[in-house]
Structures are given as C-alpha cells and as structure tokens.
PDB file of C-alpha atoms in Angstrom:
ATOM      1  CA  UNK N   1     -11.605   7.966   9.366  1.00 24.00           C
ATOM      2  CA  UNK N   2     -12.709  11.530   8.837  1.00 24.00           C
ATOM      3  CA  UNK N   3     -11.389  12.126   5.371  1.00 25.00           C
ATOM      4  CA  UNK N   4     -10.416   9.832   2.562  1.00 25.00           C
ATOM      5  CA  UNK N   5      -9.008  10.242  -0.876  1.00 24.00           C
ATOM      6  CA  UNK N   6      -9.841   7.842  -3.682  1.00 28.00           C
ATOM      7  CA  UNK N   7      -8.016   7.608  -6.988  1.00 30.00           C
ATOM      8  CA  UNK N   8      -8.050   5.082  -9.818  1.00 27.00           C
ATOM      9  CA  UNK N   9      -4.748   4.643 -11.618  1.00 28.00           C
ATOM     10  CA  UNK N  10      -5.103   2.317 -14.611  1.00 26.00           C
ATOM     11  CA  UNK N  11      -5.667  -1.291 -13.564  1.00 23.00           C
ATOM     12  CA  UNK N  12      -4.548  -0.596 -10.023  1.00 28.00           C
ATOM     13  CA  UNK N  13      -6.391   1.401  -7.409  1.00 32.00           C
ATOM     14  CA  UNK N  14      -4.719   3.357  -4.667  1.00 34.00           C
ATOM     15  CA  UNK N  15      -6.643   4.575  -1.676  1.00 33.00           C
ATOM     16  CA  UNK N  16      -4.843   7.184   0.312  1.00 35.00           C
ATOM     17  CA  UNK N  17      -6.673   7.930   3.487  1.00 35.00           C
ATOM     18  CA  UNK N  18      -5.906  10.851   5.716  1.00 36.00           C
ATOM     19  CA  UNK N  19      -6.694   9.609   9.162  1.00 39.00           C
ATOM     20  CA  UNK N  20      -7.842  11.752  12.027  1.00 38.00           C
ATOM     21  CA  UNK N  21      -5.345  12.443  14.758  1.00 38.00           C
ATOM     22  CA  UNK N  22      -6.723   9.888  17.225  1.00 43.00           C
ATOM     23  CA  UNK N  23      -3.199   9.129  18.301  1.00 41.00           C
ATOM     24  CA  UNK N  24      -3.124   9.241  22.067  1.00 49.00           C
ATOM     25  CA  UNK N  25      -0.644  11.792  23.339  1.00 56.00           C
ATOM     26  CA  UNK N  26       0.614  12.899  19.938  1.00 62.00           C
ATOM     27  CA  UNK N  27       0.811  16.682  19.582  1.00 71.00           C
ATOM     28  CA  UNK N  28       2.320  16.557  16.086  1.00 79.00           C
ATOM     29  CA  UNK N  29      -0.207  18.006  13.632  1.00 86.00           C
ATOM     30  CA  UNK N  30       1.201  16.200  10.593  1.00 93.00           C
ATOM     31  CA  UNK N  31      -1.326  13.809   9.039  1.00 93.00           C
ATOM     32  CA  UNK N  32      -1.201  10.055   9.292  1.00 95.00           C
ATOM     33  CA  UNK N  33      -1.151   8.412   5.863  1.00 93.00           C
ATOM     34  CA  UNK N  34      -2.760   5.127   4.848  1.00 90.00           C
ATOM     35  CA  UNK N  35      -2.297   3.813   1.312  1.00 89.00           C
ATOM     36  CA  UNK N  36      -4.205   0.717   0.244  1.00 86.00           C
ATOM     37  CA  UNK N  37      -2.897  -0.841  -2.965  1.00 85.00           C
ATOM     38  CA  UNK N  38      -5.460  -3.143  -4.545  1.00 79.00           C
ATOM     39  CA  UNK N  39      -4.756  -4.810  -7.878  1.00 76.00           C
ATOM     40  CA  UNK N  40      -6.982  -5.354 -10.882  1.00 72.00           C
ATOM     41  CA  UNK N  41      -9.722  -2.796 -10.402  1.00 74.00           C
ATOM     42  CA  UNK N  42     -10.413  -1.275 -13.801  1.00 76.00           C
ATOM     43  CA  UNK N  43     -12.492   1.880 -13.516  1.00 75.00           C
ATOM     44  CA  UNK N  44     -15.288   0.105 -15.433  1.00 81.00           C
ATOM     45  CA  UNK N  45     -15.702  -2.302 -12.512  1.00 84.00           C
ATOM     46  CA  UNK N  46     -16.314   0.326  -9.831  1.00 87.00           C
ATOM     47  CA  UNK N  47     -19.775   1.631  -8.991  1.00 89.00           C
ATOM     48  CA  UNK N  48     -18.658   5.237  -8.520  1.00 88.00           C
ATOM     49  CA  UNK N  49     -17.620   5.265 -12.159  1.00 87.00           C
ATOM     50  CA  UNK N  50     -20.941   3.815 -13.344  1.00 87.00           C
ATOM     51  CA  UNK N  51     -20.017   0.134 -13.407  1.00 87.00           C
ATOM     52  CA  UNK N  52     -22.603  -2.058 -15.139  1.00 86.00           C
ATOM     53  CA  UNK N  53     -21.045  -5.182 -13.563  1.00 84.00           C
ATOM     54  CA  UNK N  54     -22.308  -4.956 -10.008  1.00 79.00           C
ATOM     55  CA  UNK N  55     -22.170  -2.963  -6.798  1.00 81.00           C
ATOM     56  CA  UNK N  56     -18.938  -1.989  -5.048  1.00 88.00           C
ATOM     57  CA  UNK N  57     -20.348  -0.422  -1.861  1.00 91.00           C
ATOM     58  CA  UNK N  58     -17.159  -0.286   0.201  1.00 87.00           C
ATOM     59  CA  UNK N  59     -15.065   1.241  -2.570  1.00 85.00           C
ATOM     60  CA  UNK N  60     -17.921   3.631  -3.383  1.00 89.00           C
ATOM     61  CA  UNK N  61     -18.045   4.725   0.271  1.00 90.00           C
ATOM     62  CA  UNK N  62     -14.352   5.630   0.166  1.00 83.00           C
ATOM     63  CA  UNK N  63     -15.031   7.657  -2.978  1.00 84.00           C
ATOM     64  CA  UNK N  64     -18.091   9.431  -1.543  1.00 87.00           C
ATOM     65  CA  UNK N  65     -16.208  10.490   1.600  1.00 85.00           C
ATOM     66  CA  UNK N  66     -13.254  11.891  -0.330  1.00 77.00           C
ATOM     67  CA  UNK N  67     -12.396  12.938  -3.839  1.00 74.00           C
ATOM     68  CA  UNK N  68     -13.027  10.984  -7.020  1.00 79.00           C
ATOM     69  CA  UNK N  69     -10.738  11.472  -9.993  1.00 79.00           C
ATOM     70  CA  UNK N  70     -12.099  11.243 -13.500  1.00 81.00           C
ATOM     71  CA  UNK N  71      -8.860  12.155 -15.251  1.00 82.00           C
ATOM     72  CA  UNK N  72      -6.068  10.111 -13.636  1.00 75.00           C
ATOM     73  CA  UNK N  73      -3.179   8.358 -15.350  1.00 75.00           C
ATOM     74  CA  UNK N  74      -0.660   5.636 -14.636  1.00 75.00           C
ATOM     75  CA  UNK N  75       2.840   5.411 -16.106  1.00 78.00           C
ATOM     76  CA  UNK N  76       2.993   1.618 -15.965  1.00 81.00           C
ATOM     77  CA  UNK N  77      -0.136  -0.407 -15.211  1.00 81.00           C
ATOM     78  CA  UNK N  78       1.721  -3.626 -14.404  1.00 85.00           C
ATOM     79  CA  UNK N  79       1.628  -4.811 -10.815  1.00 86.00           C
ATOM     80  CA  UNK N  80       5.220  -4.448  -9.602  1.00 89.00           C
ATOM     81  CA  UNK N  81       6.228  -1.523 -11.816  1.00 91.00           C
ATOM     82  CA  UNK N  82       3.281   0.557 -10.628  1.00 89.00           C
ATOM     83  CA  UNK N  83       4.415  -0.039  -7.034  1.00 92.00           C
ATOM     84  CA  UNK N  84       7.964   1.014  -7.956  1.00 93.00           C
ATOM     85  CA  UNK N  85       6.575   4.216  -9.519  1.00 92.00           C
ATOM     86  CA  UNK N  86       4.522   4.878  -6.374  1.00 91.00           C
ATOM     87  CA  UNK N  87       7.575   4.335  -4.150  1.00 94.00           C
ATOM     88  CA  UNK N  88      10.020   6.463  -6.159  1.00 94.00           C
ATOM     89  CA  UNK N  89       7.865   8.960  -8.085  1.00 91.00           C
ATOM     90  CA  UNK N  90       9.998   8.025 -11.093  1.00 93.00           C
ATOM     91  CA  UNK N  91       9.066   6.485 -14.432  1.00 92.00           C
ATOM     92  CA  UNK N  92       9.884   2.783 -14.776  1.00 93.00           C
ATOM     93  CA  UNK N  93      12.875   3.427 -17.037  1.00 92.00           C
ATOM     94  CA  UNK N  94      14.354   5.655 -14.314  1.00 94.00           C
ATOM     95  CA  UNK N  95      13.582   3.553 -11.235  1.00 94.00           C
ATOM     96  CA  UNK N  96      14.844   0.372 -12.963  1.00 92.00           C
ATOM     97  CA  UNK N  97      11.709  -1.751 -12.554  1.00 91.00           C
ATOM     98  CA  UNK N  98      10.161  -1.957 -16.013  1.00 91.00           C
ATOM     99  CA  UNK N  99       8.251  -5.267 -15.880  1.00 90.00           C
ATOM    100  CA  UNK N 100       7.208  -7.923 -13.398  1.00 87.00           C
ATOM    101  CA  UNK N 101      10.467  -9.814 -14.011  1.00 87.00           C
ATOM    102  CA  UNK N 102      12.803  -7.003 -12.960  1.00 87.00           C
ATOM    103  CA  UNK N 103      14.344  -6.598  -9.526  1.00 89.00           C
ATOM    104  CA  UNK N 104      13.672  -3.341  -7.718  1.00 92.00           C
ATOM    105  CA  UNK N 105      16.605  -1.547  -6.092  1.00 93.00           C
ATOM    106  CA  UNK N 106      15.117  -0.683  -2.691  1.00 91.00           C
ATOM    107  CA  UNK N 107      18.188   1.383  -1.699  1.00 93.00           C
ATOM    108  CA  UNK N 108      17.140   4.246  -3.966  1.00 95.00           C
ATOM    109  CA  UNK N 109      15.245   7.141  -2.376  1.00 96.00           C
ATOM    110  CA  UNK N 110      11.540   6.453  -1.847  1.00 96.00           C
ATOM    111  CA  UNK N 111       8.699   8.278  -0.150  1.00 95.00           C
ATOM    112  CA  UNK N 112       9.381   5.989   2.839  1.00 96.00           C
ATOM    113  CA  UNK N 113      12.973   7.213   3.142  1.00 96.00           C
ATOM    114  CA  UNK N 114      11.832  10.845   3.207  1.00 96.00           C
ATOM    115  CA  UNK N 115       9.000  10.180   5.660  1.00 97.00           C
ATOM    116  CA  UNK N 116      11.264   8.114   7.934  1.00 95.00           C
ATOM    117  CA  UNK N 117      13.852  10.924   7.898  1.00 96.00           C
ATOM    118  CA  UNK N 118      11.038  13.335   8.838  1.00 96.00           C
ATOM    119  CA  UNK N 119      10.164  11.271  11.927  1.00 96.00           C
ATOM    120  CA  UNK N 120       7.295   9.188  10.559  1.00 97.00           C
ATOM    121  CA  UNK N 121       6.843   5.531  11.393  1.00 97.00           C
ATOM    122  CA  UNK N 122       6.549   3.742   8.068  1.00 97.00           C
ATOM    123  CA  UNK N 123       5.275   0.255   7.302  1.00 98.00           C
ATOM    124  CA  UNK N 124       4.487  -1.913   4.280  1.00 98.00           C
ATOM    125  CA  UNK N 125       2.278  -4.938   4.950  1.00 98.00           C
ATOM    126  CA  UNK N 126       1.094  -7.436   2.315  1.00 97.00           C
ATOM    127  CA  UNK N 127       1.946  -7.674  -1.353  1.00 95.00           C
ATOM    128  CA  UNK N 128       5.251  -6.036  -2.347  1.00 94.00           C
ATOM    129  CA  UNK N 129       6.026  -7.975  -5.564  1.00 92.00           C
ATOM    130  CA  UNK N 130       9.285  -6.184  -6.361  1.00 93.00           C
ATOM    131  CA  UNK N 131      11.807  -9.065  -6.224  1.00 92.00           C
ATOM    132  CA  UNK N 132      13.650  -7.518  -3.260  1.00 93.00           C
ATOM    133  CA  UNK N 133      13.045  -6.724   0.375  1.00 95.00           C
ATOM    134  CA  UNK N 134      11.829  -3.262   1.394  1.00 96.00           C
ATOM    135  CA  UNK N 135      14.268  -0.716   2.762  1.00 95.00           C
ATOM    136  CA  UNK N 136      13.646   2.627   4.485  1.00 95.00           C
ATOM    137  CA  UNK N 137      10.518   1.286   6.212  1.00 96.00           C
ATOM    138  CA  UNK N 138      10.349   1.136  10.004  1.00 95.00           C
ATOM    139  CA  UNK N 139       8.470  -2.154   9.620  1.00 97.00           C
ATOM    140  CA  UNK N 140       7.501  -4.583   6.891  1.00 98.00           C
ATOM    141  CA  UNK N 141       5.807  -7.951   6.615  1.00 98.00           C
ATOM    142  CA  UNK N 142       5.364  -8.918   2.964  1.00 97.00           C
ATOM    143  CA  UNK N 143       4.254 -11.923   0.939  1.00 96.00           C
ATOM    144  CA  UNK N 144       6.784 -13.540  -1.425  1.00 94.00           C
ATOM    145  CA  UNK N 145       6.006 -12.737  -5.059  1.00 90.00           C
ATOM    146  CA  UNK N 146       2.211 -12.446  -5.409  1.00 86.00           C
ATOM    147  CA  UNK N 147       1.418 -14.531  -2.341  1.00 88.00           C
ATOM    148  CA  UNK N 148      -1.109 -17.328  -1.898  1.00 91.00           C
ATOM    149  CA  UNK N 149      -4.795 -16.681  -1.289  1.00 93.00           C
ATOM    150  CA  UNK N 150      -5.011 -19.220   1.556  1.00 97.00           C
ATOM    151  CA  UNK N 151      -2.449 -19.802   4.295  1.00 97.00           C
ATOM    152  CA  UNK N 152       0.075 -17.348   2.801  1.00 97.00           C
ATOM    153  CA  UNK N 153       3.737 -17.060   3.714  1.00 98.00           C
ATOM    154  CA  UNK N 154       5.075 -13.716   4.971  1.00 97.00           C
ATOM    155  CA  UNK N 155       8.642 -12.397   5.077  1.00 97.00           C
ATOM    156  CA  UNK N 156       9.405 -10.209   8.089  1.00 97.00           C
ATOM    157  CA  UNK N 157      12.094  -7.652   8.939  1.00 95.00           C
ATOM    158  CA  UNK N 158      14.543 -10.441   9.858  1.00 96.00           C
ATOM    159  CA  UNK N 159      14.043 -12.097   6.443  1.00 96.00           C
ATOM    160  CA  UNK N 160      12.282 -14.983   8.211  1.00 97.00           C
ATOM    161  CA  UNK N 161       9.370 -16.624   6.429  1.00 97.00           C
ATOM    162  CA  UNK N 162       6.292 -17.603   8.427  1.00 97.00           C
ATOM    163  CA  UNK N 163       3.069 -19.203   7.226  1.00 97.00           C
ATOM    164  CA  UNK N 164      -0.099 -17.488   8.456  1.00 97.00           C
ATOM    165  CA  UNK N 165      -3.379 -19.397   8.547  1.00 97.00           C
ATOM    166  CA  UNK N 166      -6.392 -17.892   6.840  1.00 97.00           C
ATOM    167  CA  UNK N 167      -7.429 -15.967   3.757  1.00 97.00           C
ATOM    168  CA  UNK N 168      -4.736 -13.501   2.655  1.00 96.00           C
ATOM    169  CA  UNK N 169      -6.944 -10.378   2.820  1.00 93.00           C
ATOM    170  CA  UNK N 170      -7.986 -11.193   6.383  1.00 96.00           C
ATOM    171  CA  UNK N 171      -4.410 -11.959   7.418  1.00 97.00           C
ATOM    172  CA  UNK N 172      -3.090  -8.700   5.920  1.00 97.00           C
ATOM    173  CA  UNK N 173      -5.900  -6.777   7.638  1.00 95.00           C
ATOM    174  CA  UNK N 174      -5.100  -8.400  10.998  1.00 97.00           C
ATOM    175  CA  UNK N 175      -1.362  -7.694  10.628  1.00 98.00           C
ATOM    176  CA  UNK N 176      -2.099  -4.075   9.689  1.00 97.00           C
ATOM    177  CA  UNK N 177      -4.461  -3.534  12.602  1.00 97.00           C
ATOM    178  CA  UNK N 178      -1.920  -5.108  14.951  1.00 97.00           C
ATOM    179  CA  UNK N 179       0.821  -2.784  13.696  1.00 98.00           C
ATOM    180  CA  UNK N 180      -1.459   0.233  14.141  1.00 97.00           C
ATOM    181  CA  UNK N 181      -2.381  -0.789  17.697  1.00 97.00           C
ATOM    182  CA  UNK N 182       1.253  -1.381  18.728  1.00 96.00           C
ATOM    183  CA  UNK N 183       3.056   1.506  17.041  1.00 96.00           C
ATOM    184  CA  UNK N 184       4.492   4.538  18.828  1.00 94.00           C
ATOM    185  CA  UNK N 185       1.447   6.808  19.072  1.00 93.00           C
ATOM    186  CA  UNK N 186       3.598   9.893  19.677  1.00 94.00           C
ATOM    187  CA  UNK N 187       4.691   9.900  16.016  1.00 95.00           C
ATOM    188  CA  UNK N 188       2.759  10.227  12.762  1.00 97.00           C
ATOM    189  CA  UNK N 189       2.641   7.154  10.542  1.00 97.00           C
ATOM    190  CA  UNK N 190       2.487   6.056   6.928  1.00 97.00           C
ATOM    191  CA  UNK N 191       1.129   2.543   6.417  1.00 97.00           C
ATOM    192  CA  UNK N 192       0.960   0.884   3.002  1.00 96.00           C
ATOM    193  CA  UNK N 193      -1.357  -2.129   2.814  1.00 95.00           C
ATOM    194  CA  UNK N 194      -0.787  -4.242  -0.279  1.00 92.00           C
TER     195      UNK N 194
END
C-alpha cells in the first residue's frame, strides 16, 4: 500500500485505501479501491485522536500514511443504516434503511453499480447487515445478520450458507486475500471488507 486514507464517521470507521497498481498486466490507470468497514470505533478510542484508553498502532499507521479528518460527520451512526448510506450516498430516509430492523433494497443504484458499469471488479466480503443480499457486486461472501465471532456462517453468490472455521476477522481476511489473489488482474477493483 502506497497511500491510504483514514476517516472516522461517528461510531463507525471507514478506511479507504488507494492501492498501488501492482496488478500484473493491467495498463488501466484507474485506482484500485479498498474500503474497510469496522464497527464501534468512537474517535475517543483511537490513538491518532488522542485516545486516553490505550494504543491503536495499526489504525494509527493507516492515519499517519494518509489523511486524518478532524471534522467528519455521519448521517446515521447505526450499523446497517450507515452501510446503506455508504452504498447509496443517500440519507436513510431516501435509501429506505432507517434502522437496524429495516430491509435494504439492493436493486437501487449504489457505488458498486456505477463501478461495475465502469469495468471495475467489485466485491463485498464480511458483515453486510442489511437484511438482503448484495446486488451489483461482481462477488460477495457475507455473514448473516451480524455474524458469529467464532466459526461464522457465510452466504455466497449462490445464496448457499457455509460455516467457516476460525475467528471471524481471520476468516474475512483470508477470504479477502483469496479474492484479491484470484481476481482478473487486468481490471481495477473495489473491495469492501466488513
């Protein structure tokens, strides 16, 4: 990773990382995009923002290599609704997902639909928590609801559920790395890791 971008949005953190073009034979100059969605990180708990609660060296490294925002806002700090806002760039009352009990309409336009139309490979791996299955992504492998910490189930593109052994963060990391290694390296990608 040559450049990274770090932003805190309410109780949820998004890391968007612009990856270097180490993509084999790809001549396309468009950037690869990696978004890491990590729940429950209040700005007070992160070292870069002066946390008194302990060190966060890996998060702080992302911040030091990119940009740190001190004036960022979120339209809905709840888990699922914040993801729906990220996907659609619309307020919760407009995208239809206002609380964690709603059901997201994945057929509406999302950043994934625009990127896919532009020739990007798109993937969402991990926590989705929107009460529906993703659409417009070239690939997805998501946990039902919030998922289990150990030996979590995953729902794949065929709507099949498979149990994966291990701790959920490690499993999601392995699935993400596997997708990156096996994707079409002639195209740019956008990977969301939940």
